[in-house]
Amino acid sequence: MPSTSASSSAVPIVVTAPSSAQRRASRDPFACIARTGTPSVQGDRAGHSRRGKIRSAVAGGRPPRRTTLLTMEQVRKEYRPRHKRHGREGLVSRPWQIAGMAAPMAFAQLLSVLVPISIVAIMGWMSDEAIHVRALYTPLFLLFFAVQTAFDISNQSLTALRAGRGEKDQVSAMLSLGGVWVSAGVVLAGVLSMAAPALADVLGAGPDVRGPFVLFLRWMSVANLALIWPVLCASTLRGTKRASQGSAVMLVCNVVEVGGLAGFGLGTDMGLVAVPLATIIAGGVSGLTGHILLLRAGLLHPPPGGLWRPEVLGHLLRTGLPVSLSTTVMFGMNFAFLLMLEPFGADVRAGFTTAGTIQNLVLMPGFVIGSASAILMNQQRGVGGRRRLTSVLASGLQVTLIVYCVLVPVLWLLRDSIGHLATGNPRIVEEIGGYFAIVGPSYLTLGLVYTSVMALQQTGGGVVALSGNAIYVLGTVGIGALAVHGAASPTPLYVTMSAMNVCGLVVVISAFVFLGRQDRRRHAHPGSAQAR
């Protein structure tokens, strides 16, 4: 073996060439690194890096006493960058990484917005009775959606936490949340089924649609239970940074649901029963797809400690409940806006609701970028390393800012064209254009707000996010009602909404403050931080 000049104070590291067989087996550029030395020096590594010892050995010309070839596993562990070593050293979260996770999630979210529109269109082609029943069902659909969102986000954030800790068992958390969801869903279905006749009267159902609505609500209360497993599978895949596979599960669900409804509703005489039947079939097919993807990813290991995880209840209350309440609060705000706009006529209200539907598409990037950032944050919380959560949020906000710097000017310039695409009524087109002319520029800040809110909701800051939403809603509704009272047009309300969107930047600051406190707590008490 080649060596340098002799010395009595040997440094226990040297570089040596492996055999040709070892080089062929490893195919690794670090295969030439070898470790040598006495057991005492080998065991004492406090304050020294092996890389530094290698450099000093080569530069100083001091030979070793004996040589031991490093295994490839040891080389990869010791000489890769610090942030890529054992999970407790930290995770990297660059803007491109967040954008890469957000892209497939945005596609799935886009489908979730377009699918209800497609279902309404198909039911409109089925019969007038079907579209009237669907209109009555819309507020209750939002109730089911709020429950689904609570469990979806809770499972996603909990999965990311457990994945960050290096835990292989994801089954127990999924089944625990699924059991709670099934129980809550059965109770909700029973309550709505019994209250269906009374709800029909409250919603103003006419005598010709009252009976079909009651039957439809009871069927849909049961059919929504079929979506539990695919939603949990998709959120588990997203929580383990498999966003594309999670989006594939929901893509299958949406395609099968729309296709099934078109086939059963338009191709047969099944009537309204086609809707819950298509939902049940979609849940079964997408649930099987998600199960197969989880198996292929190795995420369905047998749970070592039993199926029930009591901590899911606390996580559901901290994360899922604020998310659900935030959805409910925003629905209440939109309902209040419709009441304010009633004096201005049906065309103004139609223009406002159409603009609101388009607004959901515009704000979607803020949602998914915030959710992708939260996945990385929760994995970092599970790791318990030195990487700051605030830096992850800053990267997410950077991506959001880039997206909306492109999206907002395009929306503002094409506002009238968008109105013409949405409807042929010139009065409604004018209202859509006027709404986006005033409110559209504020989406630049509102996108940042939604990214911060989604990150807060999934990292233990649900109460902070809910408080911010409540203040925003109360301020917008209260000031907007005063501004629009006695006005000749809804312009004062739109100006108020735009101003409150800009004031929402306070939520961004609150998110940095909250996550900064979490960072300091994690650094001061690493063990307790991981447990959260």
Short mmCIF file of C-alpha atoms in Angstrom, two decimals:
data_model
loop_
_atom_site.label_atom_id
_atom_site.label_comp_id
_atom_site.label_asym_id
_atom_site.label_seq_id
_atom_site.Cartn_x
_atom_site.Cartn_y
_atom_site.Cartn_z
CA MET A 1 0.00 0.00 0.00
CA PRO A 2 1.44 3.43 -0.88
CA SER A 3 2.11 5.64 2.12
CA THR A 4 3.86 8.85 3.13
CA SER A 5 6.93 9.32 5.32
CA ALA A 6 6.98 7.77 8.78
CA SER A 7 6.07 9.55 11.99
CA SER A 8 5.58 8.39 15.56
CA SER A 9 2.37 10.44 16.03
CA ALA A 10 0.22 8.69 13.43
CA VAL A 11 -3.07 10.22 12.29
CA PRO A 12 -5.66 7.45 11.95
CA ILE A 13 -6.98 8.34 8.46
CA VAL A 14 -5.50 7.76 5.01
CA VAL A 15 -6.59 7.43 1.40
CA THR A 16 -6.06 4.10 -0.28
CA ALA A 17 -7.16 2.54 -3.56
CA PRO A 18 -9.63 -0.35 -3.40
CA SER A 19 -9.32 -3.45 -5.49
CA SER A 20 -10.79 -3.54 -8.98
CA ALA A 21 -13.56 -5.87 -7.74
CA GLN A 22 -14.48 -3.46 -4.96
CA ARG A 23 -14.49 -0.56 -7.41
CA ARG A 24 -16.72 -2.40 -9.85
CA ALA A 25 -19.11 -3.43 -7.04
CA SER A 26 -19.46 0.03 -5.57
CA ARG A 27 -19.42 2.31 -8.64
CA ASP A 28 -19.06 5.06 -6.09
CA PRO A 29 -16.66 8.05 -6.41
CA PHE A 30 -15.97 7.81 -2.66
CA ALA A 31 -14.80 4.20 -2.94
CA CYS A 32 -11.17 5.28 -2.53
CA ILE A 33 -11.73 6.50 1.05
CA ALA A 34 -10.36 4.22 3.73
CA ARG A 35 -10.36 4.58 7.50
CA THR A 36 -7.43 3.59 9.65
CA GLY A 37 -6.30 4.03 13.19
CA THR A 38 -6.25 2.67 16.70
CA PRO A 39 -9.50 1.76 18.49
CA SER A 40 -9.06 4.60 20.98
CA VAL A 41 -8.90 7.24 18.30
CA GLN A 42 -11.63 5.58 16.28
CA GLY A 43 -14.00 5.79 19.23
CA ASP A 44 -13.26 9.42 20.08
CA ARG A 45 -14.91 11.65 17.49
CA ALA A 46 -16.09 14.56 19.65
CA GLY A 47 -15.41 17.88 17.99
CA HIS A 48 -13.62 16.42 14.93
CA SER A 49 -14.79 15.70 11.41
CA ARG A 50 -13.48 12.72 9.53
CA ARG A 51 -13.21 14.82 6.41
CA GLY A 52 -10.83 17.16 8.22
CA LYS A 53 -8.75 14.22 9.43
CA ILE A 54 -8.44 12.95 5.87
CA ARG A 55 -7.20 16.32 4.68
CA SER A 56 -4.66 16.61 7.49
CA ALA A 57 -3.40 13.09 6.85
CA VAL A 58 -2.87 13.67 3.16
CA ALA A 59 -1.35 17.13 3.61
CA GLY A 60 0.86 16.31 6.60
CA GLY A 61 2.41 13.18 5.16
CA ARG A 62 1.86 11.03 8.25
CA PRO A 63 1.29 7.31 7.72
CA PRO A 64 -1.35 5.24 9.51
CA ARG A 65 -0.75 2.27 11.73
CA ARG A 66 -3.46 0.12 10.12
CA THR A 67 -6.15 0.48 7.47
CA THR A 68 -9.87 -0.46 7.39
CA LEU A 69 -11.95 0.07 4.26
CA LEU A 70 -15.16 2.04 4.81
CA THR A 71 -18.40 0.46 3.65
CA MET A 72 -20.46 2.37 1.12
CA GLU A 73 -23.19 2.93 3.70
CA GLN A 74 -20.68 4.57 6.06
CA VAL A 75 -19.28 6.73 3.26
CA ARG A 76 -22.69 7.98 2.20
CA LYS A 77 -23.68 8.72 5.79
CA GLU A 78 -20.46 10.53 6.73
CA TYR A 79 -19.65 12.54 3.61
CA ARG A 80 -22.96 13.69 2.22
CA PRO A 81 -24.03 17.25 3.09
CA ARG A 82 -25.15 17.75 6.63
CA HIS A 83 -28.78 18.51 5.75
CA LYS A 84 -28.98 15.15 3.93
CA ARG A 85 -27.64 13.02 6.76
CA HIS A 86 -29.74 11.34 9.42
CA GLY A 87 -33.18 12.87 9.64
CA ARG A 88 -32.51 14.67 12.91
CA GLU A 89 -29.98 16.95 11.20
CA GLY A 90 -32.72 18.67 9.24
CA LEU A 91 -34.53 18.85 5.93
CA VAL A 92 -34.08 21.06 2.91
CA SER A 93 -37.01 23.16 1.76
CA ARG A 94 -36.28 25.24 -1.32
CA PRO A 95 -38.89 27.17 -3.31
CA TRP A 96 -38.59 24.76 -6.24
CA GLN A 97 -39.29 21.83 -3.91
CA ILE A 98 -42.49 23.48 -2.67
CA ALA A 99 -43.49 24.31 -6.24
CA GLY A 100 -42.89 20.71 -7.30
CA MET A 101 -45.20 19.43 -4.56
CA ALA A 102 -47.82 22.12 -5.18
CA ALA A 103 -48.19 21.48 -8.94
CA PRO A 104 -49.94 18.07 -8.75
CA MET A 105 -51.91 19.25 -5.72
CA ALA A 106 -53.11 22.24 -7.75
CA PHE A 107 -54.27 19.91 -10.50
CA ALA A 108 -56.27 17.84 -8.01
CA GLN A 109 -57.70 20.99 -6.42
CA LEU A 110 -58.70 22.28 -9.85
CA LEU A 111 -60.63 19.08 -10.45
CA SER A 112 -62.34 19.40 -7.07
CA VAL A 113 -63.61 22.82 -8.16
CA LEU A 114 -64.64 21.75 -11.66
CA VAL A 115 -66.34 18.48 -10.67
CA PRO A 116 -69.25 20.11 -8.75
CA ILE A 117 -69.77 22.43 -11.72
CA SER A 118 -69.86 19.41 -14.05
CA ILE A 119 -72.29 17.59 -11.76
CA VAL A 120 -74.62 20.60 -11.70
CA ALA A 121 -74.47 20.79 -15.51
CA ILE A 122 -75.27 17.08 -15.92
CA MET A 123 -78.15 17.30 -13.44
CA GLY A 124 -79.45 20.28 -15.39
CA TRP A 125 -79.50 18.15 -18.53
CA MET A 126 -81.26 15.35 -16.64
CA SER A 127 -84.36 17.37 -15.67
CA ASP A 128 -85.56 20.61 -14.11
CA GLU A 129 -86.44 18.68 -10.97
CA ALA A 130 -82.86 17.43 -10.64
CA ILE A 131 -81.30 20.90 -10.89
CA HIS A 132 -83.79 22.32 -8.35
CA VAL A 133 -82.99 19.51 -5.90
CA ARG A 134 -79.27 20.14 -6.38
CA ALA A 135 -79.75 23.84 -5.63
CA LEU A 136 -81.49 22.95 -2.35
CA TYR A 137 -78.72 20.47 -1.51
CA THR A 138 -75.87 22.99 -2.00
CA PRO A 139 -75.72 24.30 1.63
CA LEU A 140 -75.68 20.72 2.93
CA PHE A 141 -72.99 19.81 0.40
CA LEU A 142 -70.81 22.51 1.99
CA LEU A 143 -71.45 20.88 5.38
CA PHE A 144 -70.22 17.50 4.10
CA PHE A 145 -67.27 19.26 2.46
CA ALA A 146 -66.31 20.95 5.74
CA VAL A 147 -66.27 17.59 7.55
CA GLN A 148 -64.22 16.00 4.76
CA THR A 149 -61.71 18.85 4.80
CA ALA A 150 -61.24 18.54 8.57
CA PHE A 151 -60.25 14.87 8.38
CA ASP A 152 -58.32 15.30 5.14
CA ILE A 153 -56.05 18.04 6.50
CA SER A 154 -55.72 16.34 9.90
CA ASN A 155 -54.51 13.10 8.35
CA GLN A 156 -52.16 14.89 5.98
CA SER A 157 -50.46 16.89 8.73
CA LEU A 158 -50.30 13.93 11.13
CA THR A 159 -48.78 11.73 8.41
CA ALA A 160 -46.14 14.36 7.66
CA LEU A 161 -45.24 14.57 11.35
CA ARG A 162 -44.87 10.81 11.68
CA ALA A 163 -42.92 10.57 8.43
CA GLY A 164 -40.55 13.26 9.67
CA ARG A 165 -39.88 11.20 12.80
CA GLY A 166 -39.00 8.25 10.60
CA GLU A 167 -42.02 6.18 11.69
CA LYS A 168 -43.04 3.51 9.18
CA ASP A 169 -46.46 2.88 10.71
CA GLN A 170 -49.06 5.03 8.96
CA VAL A 171 -51.87 2.47 9.17
CA SER A 172 -52.82 3.02 12.79
CA ALA A 173 -53.25 6.79 12.40
CA MET A 174 -55.27 6.33 9.19
CA LEU A 175 -57.54 3.71 10.73
CA SER A 176 -57.98 5.74 13.91
CA LEU A 177 -59.02 8.85 11.99
CA GLY A 178 -61.12 6.70 9.68
CA GLY A 179 -62.95 5.17 12.63
CA VAL A 180 -63.71 8.60 14.08
CA TRP A 181 -64.82 9.81 10.64
CA VAL A 182 -67.12 6.82 10.09
CA SER A 183 -68.68 7.34 13.52
CA ALA A 184 -69.21 11.05 12.92
CA GLY A 185 -70.49 10.38 9.40
CA VAL A 186 -73.04 7.82 10.57
CA VAL A 187 -74.30 10.21 13.25
CA LEU A 188 -74.48 13.08 10.75
CA ALA A 189 -76.27 10.89 8.21
CA GLY A 190 -78.82 9.82 10.82
CA VAL A 191 -79.48 13.37 11.98
CA LEU A 192 -79.87 14.73 8.44
CA SER A 193 -82.08 11.81 7.41
CA MET A 194 -84.45 12.45 10.29
CA ALA A 195 -84.35 16.22 9.77
CA ALA A 196 -84.71 16.05 5.97
CA PRO A 197 -88.43 16.98 5.88
CA ALA A 198 -87.86 19.94 8.20
CA LEU A 199 -84.81 21.05 6.19
CA ALA A 200 -86.92 20.96 3.02
CA ASP A 201 -89.37 23.38 4.63
CA VAL A 202 -86.59 25.67 5.90
CA LEU A 203 -84.93 25.80 2.47
CA GLY A 204 -88.26 26.63 0.83
CA ALA A 205 -88.68 23.46 -1.22
CA GLY A 206 -91.80 23.50 -3.35
CA PRO A 207 -94.37 20.69 -3.14
CA ASP A 208 -93.14 19.23 -6.45
CA VAL A 209 -89.52 18.79 -5.27
CA ARG A 210 -90.01 18.27 -1.52
CA GLY A 211 -90.29 14.48 -1.71
CA PRO A 212 -87.39 14.01 -4.18
CA PHE A 213 -85.19 16.32 -2.07
CA VAL A 214 -85.84 14.35 1.13
CA LEU A 215 -84.98 11.08 -0.62
CA PHE A 216 -81.91 12.60 -2.31
CA LEU A 217 -80.53 13.99 0.97
CA ARG A 218 -80.90 10.63 2.71
CA TRP A 219 -79.13 8.79 -0.09
CA MET A 220 -76.29 11.31 -0.28
CA SER A 221 -75.79 11.20 3.50
CA VAL A 222 -74.95 7.50 3.12
CA ALA A 223 -73.06 7.82 -0.18
CA ASN A 224 -70.59 10.34 1.25
CA LEU A 225 -69.31 7.64 3.62
CA ALA A 226 -67.82 5.86 0.58
CA LEU A 227 -65.35 8.74 0.13
CA ILE A 228 -63.66 8.24 3.50
CA TRP A 229 -61.03 5.69 2.48
CA PRO A 230 -59.90 7.35 -0.81
CA VAL A 231 -59.60 10.74 0.91
CA LEU A 232 -57.48 9.22 3.70
CA CYS A 233 -55.31 7.36 1.18
CA ALA A 234 -54.73 10.54 -0.85
CA SER A 235 -53.86 12.65 2.21
CA THR A 236 -51.47 9.97 3.48
CA LEU A 237 -49.66 9.92 0.15
CA ARG A 238 -49.41 13.72 0.15
CA GLY A 239 -48.14 13.71 3.73
CA THR A 240 -45.27 11.42 2.72
CA LYS A 241 -44.33 13.77 -0.17
CA ARG A 242 -46.04 11.63 -2.81
CA ALA A 243 -48.25 14.45 -4.04
CA SER A 244 -48.55 13.08 -7.58
CA GLN A 245 -49.86 9.73 -6.36
CA GLY A 246 -52.27 11.43 -3.96
CA SER A 247 -53.58 13.55 -6.82
CA ALA A 248 -53.97 10.41 -8.94
CA VAL A 249 -56.32 8.93 -6.34
CA MET A 250 -58.60 11.96 -6.42
CA LEU A 251 -58.37 12.13 -10.22
CA VAL A 252 -59.73 8.58 -10.43
CA CYS A 253 -62.49 9.49 -7.97
CA ASN A 254 -63.55 12.60 -9.88
CA VAL A 255 -63.44 10.99 -13.32
CA VAL A 256 -65.42 7.93 -12.21
CA GLU A 257 -67.99 10.10 -10.41
CA VAL A 258 -68.62 12.41 -13.37
CA GLY A 259 -68.53 9.55 -15.88
CA GLY A 260 -70.84 7.41 -13.77
CA LEU A 261 -73.31 10.24 -13.32
CA ALA A 262 -73.31 10.96 -17.05
CA GLY A 263 -73.84 7.28 -17.83
CA PHE A 264 -76.50 6.56 -15.22
CA GLY A 265 -78.19 9.95 -15.26
CA LEU A 266 -78.36 10.55 -19.01
CA GLY A 267 -78.23 7.00 -20.32
CA THR A 268 -80.87 5.45 -18.06
CA ASP A 269 -84.13 6.39 -16.34
CA MET A 270 -82.66 6.13 -12.83
CA GLY A 271 -83.24 9.81 -12.10
CA LEU A 272 -81.76 11.33 -8.94
CA VAL A 273 -80.60 7.93 -7.63
CA ALA A 274 -77.82 8.11 -10.24
CA VAL A 275 -75.99 10.75 -8.18
CA PRO A 276 -75.42 8.76 -4.94
CA LEU A 277 -74.81 5.60 -6.99
CA ALA A 278 -72.04 7.33 -8.96
CA THR A 279 -70.55 8.64 -5.70
CA ILE A 280 -70.48 5.16 -4.13
CA ILE A 281 -68.84 3.61 -7.21
CA ALA A 282 -66.29 6.43 -7.40
CA GLY A 283 -65.43 5.95 -3.72
CA GLY A 284 -64.94 2.21 -4.19
CA VAL A 285 -62.75 2.46 -7.31
CA SER A 286 -60.59 5.32 -6.02
CA GLY A 287 -60.33 3.69 -2.59
CA LEU A 288 -58.95 0.54 -4.22
CA THR A 289 -56.54 2.67 -6.26
CA GLY A 290 -55.31 4.46 -3.14
CA HIS A 291 -54.92 1.17 -1.27
CA ILE A 292 -52.76 -0.26 -4.06
CA LEU A 293 -50.58 2.87 -4.16
CA LEU A 294 -50.09 2.72 -0.39
CA LEU A 295 -49.07 -0.93 -0.65
CA ARG A 296 -46.58 -0.17 -3.43
CA ALA A 297 -45.13 2.69 -1.38
CA GLY A 298 -44.68 0.39 1.63
CA LEU A 299 -46.91 2.51 3.87
CA LEU A 300 -49.25 -0.26 5.03
CA HIS A 301 -46.95 -1.99 7.50
CA PRO A 302 -48.75 -3.91 10.26
CA PRO A 303 -49.02 -1.53 13.24
CA PRO A 304 -46.80 -2.77 16.10
CA GLY A 305 -48.78 -1.12 18.90
CA GLY A 306 -52.37 -1.80 17.90
CA LEU A 307 -54.75 -0.02 15.55
CA TRP A 308 -56.01 2.73 17.84
CA ARG A 309 -53.97 5.92 18.33
CA PRO A 310 -55.64 8.15 20.94
CA GLU A 311 -53.49 11.15 19.94
CA VAL A 312 -55.50 11.51 16.72
CA LEU A 313 -58.37 13.01 18.72
CA GLY A 314 -56.20 15.83 20.01
CA HIS A 315 -54.73 16.39 16.56
CA LEU A 316 -58.21 16.48 15.05
CA LEU A 317 -59.29 19.13 17.56
CA ARG A 318 -56.14 21.23 17.05
CA THR A 319 -56.03 20.99 13.26
CA GLY A 320 -59.23 19.59 11.76
CA LEU A 321 -61.78 21.52 13.81
CA PRO A 322 -60.32 25.00 13.09
CA VAL A 323 -60.13 24.12 9.37
CA SER A 324 -63.77 23.05 9.36
CA LEU A 325 -64.86 26.13 11.28
CA SER A 326 -62.90 28.39 8.93
CA THR A 327 -64.74 26.87 5.96
CA THR A 328 -68.05 27.44 7.71
CA VAL A 329 -67.15 31.05 8.56
CA MET A 330 -66.23 31.84 4.96
CA PHE A 331 -69.52 30.32 3.78
CA GLY A 332 -71.38 32.58 6.23
CA MET A 333 -69.55 35.61 4.84
CA ASN A 334 -70.57 34.84 1.26
CA PHE A 335 -74.17 34.36 2.39
CA ALA A 336 -74.06 37.79 4.07
CA PHE A 337 -72.73 39.37 0.87
CA LEU A 338 -75.69 37.98 -1.07
CA LEU A 339 -78.07 39.56 1.42
CA MET A 340 -76.30 42.94 1.05
CA LEU A 341 -76.54 42.77 -2.75
CA GLU A 342 -80.25 41.90 -2.82
CA PRO A 343 -81.39 45.55 -3.32
CA PHE A 344 -79.30 45.83 -6.50
CA GLY A 345 -81.16 43.13 -8.41
CA ALA A 346 -80.71 39.59 -9.64
CA ASP A 347 -78.13 40.49 -12.31
CA VAL A 348 -75.77 42.01 -9.75
CA ARG A 349 -76.08 38.98 -7.50
CA ALA A 350 -75.53 36.65 -10.44
CA GLY A 351 -72.43 38.59 -11.46
CA PHE A 352 -71.10 38.51 -7.91
CA THR A 353 -71.63 34.76 -7.49
CA THR A 354 -70.07 34.05 -10.90
CA ALA A 355 -67.07 36.19 -10.01
CA GLY A 356 -66.86 34.34 -6.69
CA THR A 357 -66.68 31.01 -8.51
CA ILE A 358 -63.85 32.31 -10.70
CA GLN A 359 -62.21 33.75 -7.59
CA ASN A 360 -62.02 30.24 -6.10
CA LEU A 361 -59.91 29.19 -9.09
CA VAL A 362 -57.69 32.26 -8.77
CA LEU A 363 -57.03 31.68 -5.06
CA MET A 364 -56.34 27.96 -5.51
CA PRO A 365 -52.54 28.40 -5.91
CA GLY A 366 -52.38 30.08 -2.51
CA PHE A 367 -54.16 27.13 -0.93
CA VAL A 368 -52.01 24.41 -2.46
CA ILE A 369 -48.69 26.21 -1.94
CA GLY A 370 -49.59 26.73 1.71
CA SER A 371 -50.53 23.06 2.02
CA ALA A 372 -47.28 21.93 0.37
CA SER A 373 -45.30 24.20 2.71
CA ALA A 374 -47.15 22.75 5.70
CA ILE A 375 -46.23 19.20 4.66
CA LEU A 376 -42.53 20.13 4.72
CA MET A 377 -42.96 21.98 8.02
CA ASN A 378 -44.64 19.01 9.68
CA GLN A 379 -41.93 16.67 8.48
CA GLN A 380 -39.38 19.09 9.89
CA ARG A 381 -41.27 19.17 13.20
CA GLY A 382 -41.13 15.40 13.27
CA VAL A 383 -37.40 15.42 12.49
CA GLY A 384 -36.68 17.91 15.26
CA GLY A 385 -33.58 19.33 13.55
CA ARG A 386 -32.24 22.87 13.39
CA ARG A 387 -34.02 23.84 10.21
CA ARG A 388 -36.37 26.75 10.92
CA LEU A 389 -40.05 26.53 10.04
CA THR A 390 -40.07 30.23 9.23
CA SER A 391 -37.61 29.62 6.39
CA VAL A 392 -40.01 27.05 4.91
CA LEU A 393 -42.87 29.56 5.08
CA ALA A 394 -40.66 32.21 3.49
CA SER A 395 -39.90 29.83 0.60
CA GLY A 396 -43.61 29.11 0.16
CA LEU A 397 -44.49 32.81 0.16
CA GLN A 398 -41.78 33.41 -2.42
CA VAL A 399 -43.40 30.88 -4.76
CA THR A 400 -46.84 32.39 -4.10
CA LEU A 401 -45.60 35.89 -4.88
CA ILE A 402 -44.11 34.76 -8.19
CA VAL A 403 -47.34 33.02 -9.19
CA TYR A 404 -49.59 35.97 -8.36
CA CYS A 405 -47.27 38.53 -9.94
CA VAL A 406 -48.12 36.76 -13.20
CA LEU A 407 -51.72 35.77 -12.46
CA VAL A 408 -53.11 39.08 -11.14
CA PRO A 409 -52.16 41.28 -14.13
CA VAL A 410 -53.52 38.66 -16.55
CA LEU A 411 -56.81 38.48 -14.62
CA TRP A 412 -57.14 42.26 -14.50
CA LEU A 413 -56.45 42.73 -18.21
CA LEU A 414 -58.81 39.92 -19.26
CA ARG A 415 -61.61 40.69 -16.79
CA ASP A 416 -64.16 41.63 -19.46
CA SER A 417 -63.24 38.67 -21.66
CA ILE A 418 -63.70 36.34 -18.69
CA GLY A 419 -67.16 37.80 -18.15
CA HIS A 420 -68.13 37.17 -21.77
CA LEU A 421 -66.93 33.57 -21.48
CA ALA A 422 -69.03 33.07 -18.35
CA THR A 423 -72.33 34.43 -19.63
CA GLY A 424 -74.02 36.18 -22.51
CA ASN A 425 -75.95 38.63 -20.32
CA PRO A 426 -74.27 42.05 -20.79
CA ARG A 427 -75.37 43.29 -17.35
CA ILE A 428 -73.81 40.29 -15.62
CA VAL A 429 -70.67 40.66 -17.77
CA GLU A 430 -70.39 44.29 -16.66
CA GLU A 431 -70.74 43.29 -13.01
CA ILE A 432 -68.05 40.60 -13.29
CA GLY A 433 -65.67 43.07 -14.93
CA GLY A 434 -66.40 45.73 -12.31
CA TYR A 435 -65.79 43.28 -9.47
CA PHE A 436 -62.40 42.15 -10.77
CA ALA A 437 -61.39 45.72 -11.65
CA ILE A 438 -61.66 46.68 -7.96
CA VAL A 439 -60.96 43.45 -6.07
CA GLY A 440 -58.59 41.76 -8.54
CA PRO A 441 -55.37 43.68 -7.67
CA SER A 442 -55.76 42.76 -3.99
CA TYR A 443 -55.36 39.06 -4.88
CA LEU A 444 -51.60 39.71 -4.85
CA THR A 445 -51.76 40.04 -1.06
CA LEU A 446 -54.71 37.69 -0.56
CA GLY A 447 -52.71 34.85 -2.13
CA LEU A 448 -49.99 35.38 0.49
CA VAL A 449 -52.65 35.42 3.20
CA TYR A 450 -54.15 32.11 2.08
CA THR A 451 -50.72 30.48 1.92
CA SER A 452 -50.04 31.58 5.50
CA VAL A 453 -53.49 30.50 6.70
CA MET A 454 -53.11 27.00 5.23
CA ALA A 455 -49.65 26.67 6.76
CA LEU A 456 -50.97 27.76 10.17
CA GLN A 457 -53.95 25.43 10.07
CA GLN A 458 -51.76 22.38 9.48
CA THR A 459 -48.90 23.15 11.88
CA GLY A 460 -50.78 23.61 15.13
CA GLY A 461 -51.80 27.23 14.54
CA GLY A 462 -55.43 26.50 13.75
CA VAL A 463 -56.70 28.80 16.49
CA VAL A 464 -54.53 31.65 15.17
CA ALA A 465 -55.81 31.06 11.63
CA LEU A 466 -59.42 30.82 12.80
CA SER A 467 -59.07 34.04 14.79
CA GLY A 468 -57.64 35.81 11.74
CA ASN A 469 -60.48 34.52 9.56
CA ALA A 470 -63.09 35.61 12.10
CA ILE A 471 -61.64 39.14 12.36
CA TYR A 472 -61.44 39.37 8.57
CA VAL A 473 -65.04 38.22 8.11
CA LEU A 474 -66.43 40.48 10.83
CA GLY A 475 -64.51 43.47 9.50
CA THR A 476 -65.46 42.88 5.88
CA VAL A 477 -69.12 42.19 6.60
CA GLY A 478 -69.50 44.97 9.18
CA ILE A 479 -67.69 47.72 7.28
CA GLY A 480 -69.11 46.52 3.96
CA ALA A 481 -72.68 46.65 5.25
CA LEU A 482 -72.19 50.23 6.43
CA ALA A 483 -70.49 51.24 3.19
CA VAL A 484 -73.08 49.76 0.85
CA HIS A 485 -76.11 50.95 2.83
CA GLY A 486 -77.95 53.51 0.73
CA ALA A 487 -75.39 53.31 -2.10
CA ALA A 488 -76.44 53.33 -5.75
CA SER A 489 -74.10 50.47 -6.67
CA PRO A 490 -72.16 47.69 -4.92
CA THR A 491 -68.85 49.49 -5.55
CA PRO A 492 -68.38 50.52 -1.86
CA LEU A 493 -68.66 46.87 -0.84
CA TYR A 494 -66.05 45.85 -3.41
CA VAL A 495 -63.70 48.60 -2.22
CA THR A 496 -64.12 47.38 1.36
CA MET A 497 -63.35 43.81 0.32
CA SER A 498 -60.21 44.92 -1.51
CA ALA A 499 -59.00 46.97 1.47
CA MET A 500 -59.59 44.09 3.89
CA ASN A 501 -57.67 41.75 1.57
CA VAL A 502 -54.66 44.04 1.88
CA CYS A 503 -55.09 44.29 5.66
CA GLY A 504 -54.95 40.50 5.74
CA LEU A 505 -51.15 40.79 5.59
CA VAL A 506 -51.39 40.94 9.38
CA VAL A 507 -52.09 37.20 9.20
CA VAL A 508 -48.79 36.70 7.35
CA ILE A 509 -46.96 38.50 10.15
CA SER A 510 -48.85 36.44 12.74
CA ALA A 511 -47.78 33.25 10.95
CA PHE A 512 -44.11 34.22 11.17
CA VAL A 513 -44.50 35.09 14.86
CA PHE A 514 -46.24 31.79 15.64
CA LEU A 515 -43.76 29.66 13.71
CA GLY A 516 -40.84 31.62 15.18
CA ARG A 517 -42.05 30.68 18.66
CA GLN A 518 -42.25 27.06 17.57
CA ASP A 519 -38.67 27.26 16.29
CA ARG A 520 -37.40 28.64 19.59
CA ARG A 521 -39.34 26.01 21.55
CA ARG A 522 -37.96 23.21 19.38
CA HIS A 523 -34.40 24.43 19.79
CA ALA A 524 -34.77 24.85 23.54
CA HIS A 525 -36.54 21.50 24.11
CA PRO A 526 -35.85 19.20 21.13
CA GLY A 527 -37.58 16.17 22.66
CA SER A 528 -40.81 17.94 23.48
CA ALA A 529 -40.90 19.57 20.06
CA GLN A 530 -40.86 16.25 18.36
CA ALA A 531 -43.65 14.98 20.51
CA ARG A 532 -46.07 17.63 19.36
#
